[in-house]
Amino acid sequence: MTDVGKSLHEQSIADPRSFWQQAARLISWDTEPNCILDESKPPFYRWFVDGKMNTCFNAVDRHVHAGRGEQVAINYISPVTQNQYTITYNELLAQVSRLAGYMLSKGIQKGDRVVIYMPMIPETAFAMLACARIGAIHSVVFGGFAANELATRINDAKPKLVLSASCGIEPSGVVPYKPLLDEALEQATHQVEHCLILGRPQYQATLHSPRDADWQFSLKDAANADCLPLNATDPLYVLYTSGTTGQPKGVVRDNGGHAVALCWSMKNIYDVGEGEVFWAASDVGWVVGHSYIVYGPLLVGATTIMYEGKPIGTPDAGAFWRIIQQQSVKSFFTAPTAIRAIKREDPEGALLKSFDLSCLKQMFLAGERCDPDTLNWSQSMLGKPVIDHWWQTETGWPVAANLMGVDPIEVKPGSPARAVPGYQVEVLDAMGEKVGANESGNVVIKQPLPPGTLTTLWQNDQRYVDSYLSMYPGYYLTGDAGYLDEDGYLYIMSRIDDIINVAGHRLSTGRFEEVLCQHSAVAEAAVIGVQDKLKGQVPLGMVVLKNGVNLSDDELHNQLLSLVRQEIGPVASFRLVSAVPKLPKTRSGKILRATMRKIADNQEFTVPATIEDPQTLDIVRNTLTRMGYADSLAKQISD
Ligand code: COA
Ligand code: AMP
């Protein structure tokens, strides 16, 4: 039997130009590209360099021109506000053109940055598309981040305009966004000229004249704006993601490659096209939201769902399945954490089985490692393929996946299947040599990366090269460790850096440590990610106090928790911290975080030969045991 996926992959690697030239026909161009791949400035590669197009035109206008204006583009479902309505492509075009017209009237031009700090409501998608329409570069900041994180991103992106809403709504209550925005703008060194604020009935924001304007009022008289033809290589957006330091990385995505790659992935990976319903239950603040709530489904003329709710509690663990049935969702995408939360509340699948899910062809999981238990449970409950797939903010679309729209292959639990066409994935050892099948190493992708992947970091080519391209020249370092089996299936096992994944949210332990060290009592801090049954990983901190500090354990604990919440935001889920007399370090002063992590997770560990004081590991072990992590079984093995 021919392995269609494998031969597609081989074609894409052997002749990337003709593979992507053909894929480029999935979108409408103002000027079709002749130069498919520009390799003249390695390690920087550019796709479709002489092509001109507009992402918003492809995601909105062209469906209206094709006579499908009355089809639903966005289905907004908000259990937290008890609200639900649909937006057709005609309506979407009207909303987006008007918002784009407003932006033009405020002097926003091609290349200007616009920060979007908004909840899961249709206006957030309007905002992104309106920027795309006029060539402004959007930068969406996730609502669960604190003012300080927003300020950091504002300082880096230097937007002229911020679009925000008065509040977000979480099951725990209303989260006022506008005061957070005000605080961020006060902290930021960059001055923002205009803020457009969408008032929601749940919270009335104070507007500060002349900077702030009311969304509804301001748009009443705005003129409609047309799509501006852009170079394929013009940036569409900057999305900040956690790096190993506290300074987030501004991943830059261009227009042409992104639109082509997303269209290709919608059809070939997610098996969704025109008129079909696709639902990614994530948040627009993350890359999943950018690619598969907003751009991907709209680019192929599908219906997307914007869900302002949670997998459980809004109202129950049947929420996902109820919506899939009601909206005839064909392909569904969520994070393993969400499934673990559902499984905890509905272990026998009683709720799940009460719905008719015959519309659903498959469910996709990503954002964190998918443990085989979660995959097996959901697959047996749903009786449909459950597809783990692997990618990152940087790549923008899946690197390894089962091609459900082409030729599904066997699912191996624990593996996101094989490399997707366009990606040449290899596993290298520390010396840069390819390792054998089933041997672990650093997972890398041979350059050039396919269209749609990051082109650089915002205004920081050097950091892009240093972070991703310098360890193995000619290869992009993913930051993940894992192995390939004899059938070419990839297994992603862990990160090689200090990034942790909390409920599918990517966070930097370095940033937690910076924040803990801001506390006047703290001399030093180490934060590691420890395993968590629900969230996959959660952060755990150990701090060494300054001499003479007089704080009770409870006081210290509470103060550190609120400091992290204040500085990083609720998304940090920071609940575990303890004081220790000393941290384990090498003689050169490097904190032994990897060893601490192994002790916490009851894995075998060796005492590094370079350790400064072996007793510090006993301190760590005892502290972790007290915190409910390492038990006495944590094994120490000899070298
Ligand atoms: N705006 C403001 N606050 C937000 C927010 C937003 N957009 N998103 C989350 N928060 C807050 C939550 O209210 C919570 O605050 P709290 O500590 O005051 O309760 C905190 O951030 C952590 O939220 P969350 O990560 O959602 O955890 P949870 O304990 O409330 O819920 C799950 C647990 C498993 C239900 C939830 O994490 C979930 O739905 N996970 C799926 C993740 C996902 O889709 N990831 C995207 C990658 S594909
Ligand atoms: P983000 O950039 O937030 O999407 O996070 C990307 C990181 O999440 C990856 O580098 C992995 O460490 C992890 N990740 C995402 N999807 C998977 C998956 N399917 N399996 C294992 N790890 C994953």
Short mmCIF file of N, CA and C in Angstrom, two decimals, residues 9-17:
data_model
loop_
_atom_site.label_atom_id
_atom_site.label_comp_id
_atom_site.label_asym_id
_atom_site.label_seq_id
_atom_site.Cartn_x
_atom_site.Cartn_y
_atom_site.Cartn_z
N HIS A 9 5.58 14.00 2.19
CA HIS A 9 6.68 14.55 2.98
C HIS A 9 7.97 14.52 2.17
N GLU A 10 8.21 13.41 1.51
CA GLU A 10 9.44 13.30 0.71
C GLU A 10 9.47 14.37 -0.39
N GLN A 11 8.32 14.56 -1.05
CA GLN A 11 8.26 15.59 -2.10
C GLN A 11 8.60 16.97 -1.52
N SER A 12 8.02 17.24 -0.34
CA SER A 12 8.19 18.59 0.24
C SER A 12 9.64 18.87 0.61
N ILE A 13 10.37 17.81 0.93
CA ILE A 13 11.78 17.99 1.31
C ILE A 13 12.67 18.00 0.06
N ALA A 14 12.33 17.12 -0.89
CA ALA A 14 13.17 17.03 -2.10
C ALA A 14 13.02 18.29 -2.96
N ASP A 15 11.80 18.81 -3.05
CA ASP A 15 11.58 19.97 -3.92
C ASP A 15 10.60 20.93 -3.25
N PRO A 16 11.10 21.61 -2.20
CA PRO A 16 10.19 22.48 -1.45
C PRO A 16 9.54 23.56 -2.31
N ARG A 17 10.28 24.04 -3.31
CA ARG A 17 9.72 25.12 -4.13
C ARG A 17 8.46 24.66 -4.85
#
